[in-house]
Structure formats: C-alpha cells, structure tokens
Amino acid sequence: QAGLTQPPSVSKGLRQTVTLTCTGNNNNVGDEGAGWLQQHQGLPPKLLCHRNHSRPSGISEKFSTSRSGNIAYLTITGLQPEDEADYYCSAWDRSLRVVFFGGGTKLTVL
Amino acid sequence: EVQLVESGGGLVQPGGSLRLSCAASGFPFNNENMNWVRQAPGKGLEWVSYISSSSSITHYADSVRGRFTVSRDNAKNSLYLQMDSLRVEDTAVYYCVTDYFVYWGQGTLVTVSS
C-alpha cells in the first residue's frame, strides 16, 4: 500500500516519554528512512529530524528518531505543554518518484 | 537568515489559473533543490512538486501532474508554481520549502471556488 500511515492521535502525561510511529514500505521508509516535522496550530511546519536521524541546528535533544524495517519512530522525552502539536513523517518513494507525508499524529500532553 | 516569501495566492474559479512565486534569500538559492508543499484547511501536509537546483529534474504528485508546472529563476532567487485547470480540491495554503524540508515559508492561501 502506497503512502505513510500514522496514528491520528496520541495522549501522554506531563514529563513522560512518547514514541510516535510511521509505517511505510520497502520503497520509502524501508529504503532511506523518514524525516519528522512538528507543526503548531497556525504556523508552518518545523523539521525536527532528518531521515538520517540527525537534528537540524537548534532542535532539542529530547527529539530522537530510529527505524526498524518499514517503520520509523519519533521519541519525545520529558513531555512539556509546548510539545502539544501535530507531528508528520515524510519519505521519498523511489518506486513512485514522489514524496509522501504521513497523515499526521496529534499529540496531546495531559 | 533564511527567508522564503510566497505570493500570488487568492480566489480563483474552478478551471482557472494562478501563478505562485517564492522569493528566497539568506542562502545560496542556485545550489538548493526546492519543493512546494500544500495544506488544505484543517488537513495534513501534501507534497506537490520538486525541482532540482539546475531545473534539470522535476517531480510532481499524482494529484497535480499535468496541471501544475514548477520552475525557477536562479538569477532572481525565485521559485514558481504555475497552476492551471484548478479544482476545488486544490484549495490550500501553499508553502515554498527547501530541500529535505528544512526551511519553510509562511505560505500563501489559494482558494478555488465559484
């Protein structure tokens, strides 16, 4: 199946750790991995992690990524109210020659 | 400081055309591959198009292929998106984005409605 799949919503408590998932296939996530972006309401998205797991300058170490087969993971530690946002994964599909974004996961910090 | 400023959005009737522009500054634009990404109201992100730094390679989402054309003018540090045969479902905020989605503009709203 084409495209990337993310759970629509996740809730976790203050100061807890959460891991978000992004499921693709051998031609996208399983090939070169996935990047992760954060978007707060009314603002443009912000890149958190490249598909090679490196973080752009200025991004906190509380955000980390990993991959196992066709599933990419974003782990956020020490959840704070400002982490409440929508999180998207993205990946290049070498077979279809397009970029996919996941549908996004809305993270709620309780 | 990297700046990407989109312009050209607005209200257009179905079947009409619009040309979006993106003025880039603060980085070597002529060395950077670029993307257009859109977001319909209340919806998620959708990649639209990619153009390589020299314009030699372009890619399009299935939903816009044959209707949209991406181009750039490196002498003017500008990126463009020509949108023809617009549909209601093309209504969205359109973002100009650098390679690997590192830097984003603030976006320009395109509304397709009769």
PDB file of C-alpha atoms in Angstrom:
ATOM      1  CA  GLN A   1       0.000   0.000   0.000  1.00  0.00           C
ATOM      2  CA  ALA A   2       1.305   3.401  -1.005  1.00  0.00           C
ATOM      3  CA  GLY A   3       1.735   6.233   1.425  1.00  0.00           C
ATOM      4  CA  LEU A   4       2.755   6.549   5.058  1.00  0.00           C
ATOM      5  CA  THR A   5       0.491   5.636   7.975  1.00  0.00           C
ATOM      6  CA  GLN A   6       0.469   7.432  11.316  1.00  0.00           C
ATOM      7  CA  PRO A   7      -1.994   7.068  14.224  1.00  0.00           C
ATOM      8  CA  PRO A   8      -4.333  10.100  14.193  1.00  0.00           C
ATOM      9  CA  SER A   9      -3.882  10.915  17.876  1.00  0.00           C
ATOM     10  CA  VAL A  10      -1.798  10.067  20.929  1.00  0.00           C
ATOM     11  CA  SER A  11      -2.073  11.298  24.524  1.00  0.00           C
ATOM     12  CA  LYS A  12       0.617  11.194  27.192  1.00  0.00           C
ATOM     13  CA  GLY A  13       1.246  12.791  30.568  1.00  0.00           C
ATOM     14  CA  LEU A  14       3.478  15.690  31.500  1.00  0.00           C
ATOM     15  CA  ARG A  15       7.183  14.746  31.786  1.00  0.00           C
ATOM     16  CA  GLN A  16       6.512  11.323  30.271  1.00  0.00           C
ATOM     17  CA  THR A  17       8.081   9.845  27.126  1.00  0.00           C
ATOM     18  CA  VAL A  18       6.118   9.112  23.962  1.00  0.00           C
ATOM     19  CA  THR A  19       7.042   7.255  20.781  1.00  0.00           C
ATOM     20  CA  LEU A  20       5.179   8.034  17.565  1.00  0.00           C
ATOM     21  CA  THR A  21       5.126   5.638  14.629  1.00  0.00           C
ATOM     22  CA  CYS A  22       5.161   5.995  10.853  1.00  0.00           C
ATOM     23  CA  THR A  23       4.603   2.897   8.722  1.00  0.00           C
ATOM     24  CA  GLY A  24       5.663   2.737   5.083  1.00  0.00           C
ATOM     25  CA  ASN A  25       7.077   0.068   2.798  1.00  0.00           C
ATOM     26  CA  ASN A  26      10.333  -1.135   1.258  1.00  0.00           C
ATOM     27  CA  ASN A  27      10.304   1.659  -1.321  1.00  0.00           C
ATOM     28  CA  ASN A  28      10.099   4.591   1.093  1.00  0.00           C
ATOM     29  CA  VAL A  29      10.660   4.242   4.855  1.00  0.00           C
ATOM     30  CA  GLY A  30      12.383   0.893   4.402  1.00  0.00           C
ATOM     31  CA  ASP A  31      14.707   2.377   1.780  1.00  0.00           C
ATOM     32  CA  GLU A  32      16.063   5.697   3.055  1.00  0.00           C
ATOM     33  CA  GLY A  33      14.105   6.254   6.263  1.00  0.00           C
ATOM     34  CA  ALA A  34      11.792   9.108   7.207  1.00  0.00           C
ATOM     35  CA  GLY A  35      12.113  12.698   8.313  1.00  0.00           C
ATOM     36  CA  TRP A  36       9.921  14.135  11.076  1.00  0.00           C
ATOM     37  CA  LEU A  37       8.262  17.531  11.356  1.00  0.00           C
ATOM     38  CA  GLN A  38       6.346  19.356  14.084  1.00  0.00           C
ATOM     39  CA  GLN A  39       3.528  21.799  13.403  1.00  0.00           C
ATOM     40  CA  HIS A  40       1.839  24.029  15.925  1.00  0.00           C
ATOM     41  CA  GLN A  41      -1.586  25.435  15.129  1.00  0.00           C
ATOM     42  CA  GLY A  42      -1.437  28.302  12.665  1.00  0.00           C
ATOM     43  CA  LEU A  43       2.307  28.006  11.980  1.00  0.00           C
ATOM     44  CA  PRO A  44       4.373  26.403   9.203  1.00  0.00           C
ATOM     45  CA  PRO A  45       5.875  23.004   9.991  1.00  0.00           C
ATOM     46  CA  LYS A  46       9.343  22.748  11.516  1.00  0.00           C
ATOM     47  CA  LEU A  47      11.817  19.970  10.726  1.00  0.00           C
ATOM     48  CA  LEU A  48      12.759  18.001  13.852  1.00  0.00           C
ATOM     49  CA  CYS A  49      14.904  15.249  12.403  1.00  0.00           C
ATOM     50  CA  HIS A  50      16.331  14.321   9.021  1.00  0.00           C
ATOM     51  CA  ARG A  51      15.823  10.808   7.672  1.00  0.00           C
ATOM     52  CA  ASN A  52      19.439  10.039   8.670  1.00  0.00           C
ATOM     53  CA  HIS A  53      18.408  10.720  12.313  1.00  0.00           C
ATOM     54  CA  SER A  54      20.382  13.956  12.594  1.00  0.00           C
ATOM     55  CA  ARG A  55      18.713  17.062  14.050  1.00  0.00           C
ATOM     56  CA  PRO A  56      18.864  20.500  12.419  1.00  0.00           C
ATOM     57  CA  SER A  57      20.614  23.208  14.384  1.00  0.00           C
ATOM     58  CA  GLY A  58      18.558  24.413  17.339  1.00  0.00           C
ATOM     59  CA  ILE A  59      16.407  21.302  17.738  1.00  0.00           C
ATOM     60  CA  SER A  60      16.373  19.875  21.250  1.00  0.00           C
ATOM     61  CA  GLU A  61      17.964  16.513  22.064  1.00  0.00           C
ATOM     62  CA  LYS A  62      14.613  15.498  23.557  1.00  0.00           C
ATOM     63  CA  PHE A  63      13.608  14.576  19.995  1.00  0.00           C
ATOM     64  CA  SER A  64      15.182  11.408  18.583  1.00  0.00           C
ATOM     65  CA  THR A  65      14.370   9.036  15.765  1.00  0.00           C
ATOM     66  CA  SER A  66      15.001   5.433  14.823  1.00  0.00           C
ATOM     67  CA  ARG A  67      13.836   2.886  12.273  1.00  0.00           C
ATOM     68  CA  SER A  68      13.094  -0.809  12.176  1.00  0.00           C
ATOM     69  CA  GLY A  69      12.352  -2.182   8.753  1.00  0.00           C
ATOM     70  CA  ASN A  70       9.470  -0.219   7.250  1.00  0.00           C
ATOM     71  CA  ILE A  71       8.535   1.578  10.474  1.00  0.00           C
ATOM     72  CA  ALA A  72      10.034   4.890  11.561  1.00  0.00           C
ATOM     73  CA  TYR A  73       9.838   6.143  15.126  1.00  0.00           C
ATOM     74  CA  LEU A  74       9.952   9.578  16.761  1.00  0.00           C
ATOM     75  CA  THR A  75      10.608   9.567  20.504  1.00  0.00           C
ATOM     76  CA  ILE A  76       9.982  12.657  22.605  1.00  0.00           C
ATOM     77  CA  THR A  77      11.225  12.652  26.192  1.00  0.00           C
ATOM     78  CA  GLY A  78      10.205  14.856  29.122  1.00  0.00           C
ATOM     79  CA  LEU A  79       6.922  15.968  27.578  1.00  0.00           C
ATOM     80  CA  GLN A  80       6.025  19.611  28.145  1.00  0.00           C
ATOM     81  CA  PRO A  81       2.879  21.582  27.224  1.00  0.00           C
ATOM     82  CA  GLU A  82       4.707  23.155  24.263  1.00  0.00           C
ATOM     83  CA  ASP A  83       5.217  19.693  22.749  1.00  0.00           C
ATOM     84  CA  GLU A  84       1.479  19.515  22.099  1.00  0.00           C
ATOM     85  CA  ALA A  85       1.339  19.729  18.300  1.00  0.00           C
ATOM     86  CA  ASP A  86       0.826  17.769  15.103  1.00  0.00           C
ATOM     87  CA  TYR A  87       3.709  15.533  14.051  1.00  0.00           C
ATOM     88  CA  TYR A  88       4.311  14.408  10.470  1.00  0.00           C
ATOM     89  CA  CYS A  89       6.709  11.927   8.926  1.00  0.00           C
ATOM     90  CA  SER A  90       7.935  12.229   5.347  1.00  0.00           C
ATOM     91  CA  ALA A  91       9.774   9.941   2.960  1.00  0.00           C
ATOM     92  CA  TRP A  92      10.848   9.758  -0.674  1.00  0.00           C
ATOM     93  CA  ASP A  93       9.398   6.810  -2.571  1.00  0.00           C
ATOM     94  CA  ARG A  94      11.995   5.516  -5.024  1.00  0.00           C
ATOM     95  CA  SER A  95       9.483   3.452  -6.975  1.00  0.00           C
ATOM     96  CA  LEU A  96       6.769   6.077  -7.459  1.00  0.00           C
ATOM     97  CA  ARG A  97       9.230   9.020  -7.575  1.00  0.00           C
ATOM     98  CA  VAL A  98       7.123  11.071  -5.183  1.00  0.00           C
ATOM     99  CA  VAL A  99       7.375  12.315  -1.612  1.00  0.00           C
ATOM    100  CA  PHE A 100       4.870  11.042   0.900  1.00  0.00           C
ATOM    101  CA  PHE A 101       3.789  12.710   4.107  1.00  0.00           C
ATOM    102  CA  GLY A 102       2.037  10.699   6.761  1.00  0.00           C
ATOM    103  CA  GLY A 103      -1.433  11.805   7.757  1.00  0.00           C
ATOM    104  CA  GLY A 104      -0.051  13.307  10.955  1.00  0.00           C
ATOM    105  CA  THR A 105      -0.399  12.474  14.648  1.00  0.00           C
ATOM    106  CA  LYS A 106      -1.978  14.974  17.021  1.00  0.00           C
ATOM    107  CA  LEU A 107      -0.093  14.746  20.312  1.00  0.00           C
ATOM    108  CA  THR A 108      -1.929  15.817  23.452  1.00  0.00           C
ATOM    109  CA  VAL A 109       0.049  16.391  26.650  1.00  0.00           C
ATOM    110  CA  LEU A 110      -2.160  15.670  29.654  1.00  0.00           C
TER     111      LEU A 110
ATOM    112  CA  GLU B   1      18.809  34.431   7.964  1.00  0.00           C
ATOM    113  CA  VAL B   2      16.941  32.195   5.538  1.00  0.00           C
ATOM    114  CA  GLN B   3      13.750  33.785   4.224  1.00  0.00           C
ATOM    115  CA  LEU B   4      11.153  32.315   1.895  1.00  0.00           C
ATOM    116  CA  VAL B   5       8.271  34.612   0.978  1.00  0.00           C
ATOM    117  CA  GLU B   6       5.398  33.231  -1.074  1.00  0.00           C
ATOM    118  CA  SER B   7       2.994  35.388  -3.047  1.00  0.00           C
ATOM    119  CA  GLY B   8       0.350  35.075  -5.741  1.00  0.00           C
ATOM    120  CA  GLY B   9      -2.383  33.282  -3.844  1.00  0.00           C
ATOM    121  CA  GLY B  10      -6.006  34.334  -3.951  1.00  0.00           C
ATOM    122  CA  LEU B  11      -9.517  33.390  -5.006  1.00  0.00           C
ATOM    123  CA  VAL B  12      -9.966  31.749  -8.404  1.00  0.00           C
ATOM    124  CA  GLN B  13     -12.850  29.943 -10.087  1.00  0.00           C
ATOM    125  CA  PRO B  14     -12.689  26.233 -10.923  1.00  0.00           C
ATOM    126  CA  GLY B  15     -10.863  25.749 -14.196  1.00  0.00           C
ATOM    127  CA  GLY B  16      -8.868  28.937 -13.706  1.00  0.00           C
ATOM    128  CA  SER B  17      -5.144  29.548 -13.333  1.00  0.00           C
ATOM    129  CA  LEU B  18      -2.784  31.090 -10.796  1.00  0.00           C
ATOM    130  CA  ARG B  19       0.977  31.550 -10.629  1.00  0.00           C
ATOM    131  CA  LEU B  20       2.638  31.375  -7.251  1.00  0.00           C
ATOM    132  CA  SER B  21       6.024  32.918  -6.592  1.00  0.00           C
ATOM    133  CA  CYS B  22       8.550  32.397  -3.820  1.00  0.00           C
ATOM    134  CA  ALA B  23      11.323  34.923  -3.148  1.00  0.00           C
ATOM    135  CA  ALA B  24      14.306  33.311  -1.439  1.00  0.00           C
ATOM    136  CA  SER B  25      17.140  34.947   0.472  1.00  0.00           C
ATOM    137  CA  GLY B  26      19.780  34.170   3.076  1.00  0.00           C
ATOM    138  CA  PHE B  27      21.220  31.074   1.404  1.00  0.00           C
ATOM    139  CA  PRO B  28      22.746  30.052  -1.978  1.00  0.00           C
ATOM    140  CA  PHE B  29      19.468  29.524  -3.823  1.00  0.00           C
ATOM    141  CA  ASN B  30      21.180  28.355  -7.009  1.00  0.00           C
ATOM    142  CA  ASN B  31      22.600  25.348  -5.122  1.00  0.00           C
ATOM    143  CA  GLU B  32      19.380  24.328  -3.394  1.00  0.00           C
ATOM    144  CA  ASN B  33      16.748  21.885  -4.616  1.00  0.00           C
ATOM    145  CA  MET B  34      13.267  23.183  -3.800  1.00  0.00           C
ATOM    146  CA  ASN B  35       9.739  21.929  -3.104  1.00  0.00           C
ATOM    147  CA  TRP B  36       6.152  23.091  -2.977  1.00  0.00           C
ATOM    148  CA  VAL B  37       4.015  21.585  -0.213  1.00  0.00           C
ATOM    149  CA  ARG B  38       0.348  22.367   0.422  1.00  0.00           C
ATOM    150  CA  GLN B  39      -2.069  22.014   3.299  1.00  0.00           C
ATOM    151  CA  ALA B  40      -5.828  22.100   2.849  1.00  0.00           C
ATOM    152  CA  PRO B  41      -7.794  23.797   5.652  1.00  0.00           C
ATOM    153  CA  GLY B  42      -7.812  21.552   8.712  1.00  0.00           C
ATOM    154  CA  LYS B  43      -5.951  18.785   6.861  1.00  0.00           C
ATOM    155  CA  GLY B  44      -2.460  17.350   6.754  1.00  0.00           C
ATOM    156  CA  LEU B  45       0.557  18.134   4.599  1.00  0.00           C
ATOM    157  CA  GLU B  46       0.669  17.146   0.934  1.00  0.00           C
ATOM    158  CA  TRP B  47       3.823  17.341  -1.147  1.00  0.00           C
ATOM    159  CA  VAL B  48       3.130  18.981  -4.517  1.00  0.00           C
ATOM    160  CA  SER B  49       6.328  19.310  -6.520  1.00  0.00           C
ATOM    161  CA  TYR B  50      10.138  19.216  -6.528  1.00  0.00           C
ATOM    162  CA  ILE B  51      12.684  20.952  -8.725  1.00  0.00           C
ATOM    163  CA  SER B  52      16.422  20.408  -8.707  1.00  0.00           C
ATOM    164  CA  SER B  53      18.860  23.296  -8.344  1.00  0.00           C
ATOM    165  CA  SER B  54      19.557  23.440 -12.079  1.00  0.00           C
ATOM    166  CA  SER B  55      15.920  22.796 -13.095  1.00  0.00           C
ATOM    167  CA  SER B  56      17.020  19.610 -14.850  1.00  0.00           C
ATOM    168  CA  ILE B  57      14.831  17.362 -12.686  1.00  0.00           C
ATOM    169  CA  THR B  58      11.210  17.912 -11.682  1.00  0.00           C
ATOM    170  CA  HIS B  59       8.741  15.662  -9.880  1.00  0.00           C
ATOM    171  CA  TYR B  60       5.028  16.047  -9.225  1.00  0.00           C
ATOM    172  CA  ALA B  61       2.360  14.489  -7.033  1.00  0.00           C
ATOM    173  CA  ASP B  62      -0.157  12.426  -8.991  1.00  0.00           C
ATOM    174  CA  SER B  63      -2.905  14.839  -7.942  1.00  0.00           C
ATOM    175  CA  VAL B  64      -1.324  17.777  -9.823  1.00  0.00           C
ATOM    176  CA  ARG B  65       0.738  16.162 -12.595  1.00  0.00           C
ATOM    177  CA  GLY B  66      -0.247  17.601 -15.979  1.00  0.00           C
ATOM    178  CA  ARG B  67      -1.926  20.656 -14.418  1.00  0.00           C
ATOM    179  CA  PHE B  68       0.868  22.276 -12.369  1.00  0.00           C
ATOM    180  CA  THR B  69       4.339  23.295 -13.562  1.00  0.00           C
ATOM    181  CA  VAL B  70       7.252  24.143 -11.275  1.00  0.00           C
ATOM    182  CA  SER B  71      10.059  26.423 -12.437  1.00  0.00           C
ATOM    183  CA  ARG B  72      12.762  28.660 -11.037  1.00  0.00           C
ATOM    184  CA  ASP B  73      14.929  31.631 -11.947  1.00  0.00           C
ATOM    185  CA  ASN B  74      18.239  31.352 -10.127  1.00  0.00           C
ATOM    186  CA  ALA B  75      19.268  34.843 -11.274  1.00  0.00           C
ATOM    187  CA  LYS B  76      16.259  36.229  -9.405  1.00  0.00           C
ATOM    188  CA  ASN B  77      16.418  33.792  -6.460  1.00  0.00           C
ATOM    189  CA  SER B  78      12.839  32.865  -7.216  1.00  0.00           C
ATOM    190  CA  LEU B  79      10.720  29.710  -7.364  1.00  0.00           C
ATOM    191  CA  TYR B  80       7.399  29.483  -9.198  1.00  0.00           C
ATOM    192  CA  LEU B  81       4.365  27.240  -9.427  1.00  0.00           C
ATOM    193  CA  GLN B  82       2.073  27.646 -12.425  1.00  0.00           C
ATOM    194  CA  MET B  83      -1.293  26.148 -11.557  1.00  0.00           C
ATOM    195  CA  ASP B  84      -3.768  25.512 -14.375  1.00  0.00           C
ATOM    196  CA  SER B  85      -7.152  23.774 -14.539  1.00  0.00           C
ATOM    197  CA  LEU B  86      -7.625  24.450 -10.854  1.00  0.00           C
ATOM    198  CA  ARG B  87     -10.119  22.355  -8.903  1.00  0.00           C
ATOM    199  CA  VAL B  88     -11.972  22.958  -5.647  1.00  0.00           C
ATOM    200  CA  GLU B  89      -9.762  20.330  -4.017  1.00  0.00           C
ATOM    201  CA  ASP B  90      -6.660  22.419  -4.787  1.00  0.00           C
ATOM    202  CA  THR B  91      -7.776  24.881  -2.105  1.00  0.00           C
ATOM    203  CA  ALA B  92      -4.926  25.040   0.402  1.00  0.00           C
ATOM    204  CA  VAL B  93      -2.072  27.024   1.874  1.00  0.00           C
ATOM    205  CA  TYR B  94       0.905  26.549  -0.436  1.00  0.00           C
ATOM    206  CA  TYR B  95       4.375  26.515   1.125  1.00  0.00           C
ATOM    207  CA  CYS B  96       7.723  27.078  -0.550  1.00  0.00           C
ATOM    208  CA  VAL B  97      10.209  24.670   1.101  1.00  0.00           C
ATOM    209  CA  THR B  98      13.920  23.990   0.778  1.00  0.00           C
ATOM    210  CA  ASP B  99      15.407  20.535   0.166  1.00  0.00           C
ATOM    211  CA  TYR B 100      14.791  17.922   2.857  1.00  0.00           C
ATOM    212  CA  PHE B 101      12.058  20.276   4.197  1.00  0.00           C
ATOM    213  CA  VAL B 102      14.489  22.210   6.367  1.00  0.00           C
ATOM    214  CA  TYR B 103      13.174  25.751   5.772  1.00  0.00           C
ATOM    215  CA  TRP B 104       9.550  26.770   5.142  1.00  0.00           C
ATOM    216  CA  GLY B 105       7.889  29.986   4.061  1.00  0.00           C
ATOM    217  CA  GLN B 106       4.780  31.313   5.788  1.00  0.00           C
ATOM    218  CA  GLY B 107       2.604  30.120   2.920  1.00  0.00           C
ATOM    219  CA  THR B 108       0.082  31.687   0.568  1.00  0.00           C
ATOM    220  CA  LEU B 109      -3.598  30.738   0.517  1.00  0.00           C
ATOM    221  CA  VAL B 110      -5.183  29.558  -2.710  1.00  0.00           C
ATOM    222  CA  THR B 111      -8.968  29.287  -2.722  1.00  0.00           C
ATOM    223  CA  VAL B 112     -10.722  27.648  -5.659  1.00  0.00           C
ATOM    224  CA  SER B 113     -14.425  28.364  -5.547  1.00  0.00           C
ATOM    225  CA  SER B 114     -17.260  29.569  -7.725  1.00  0.00           C
TER     226      SER B 114
END
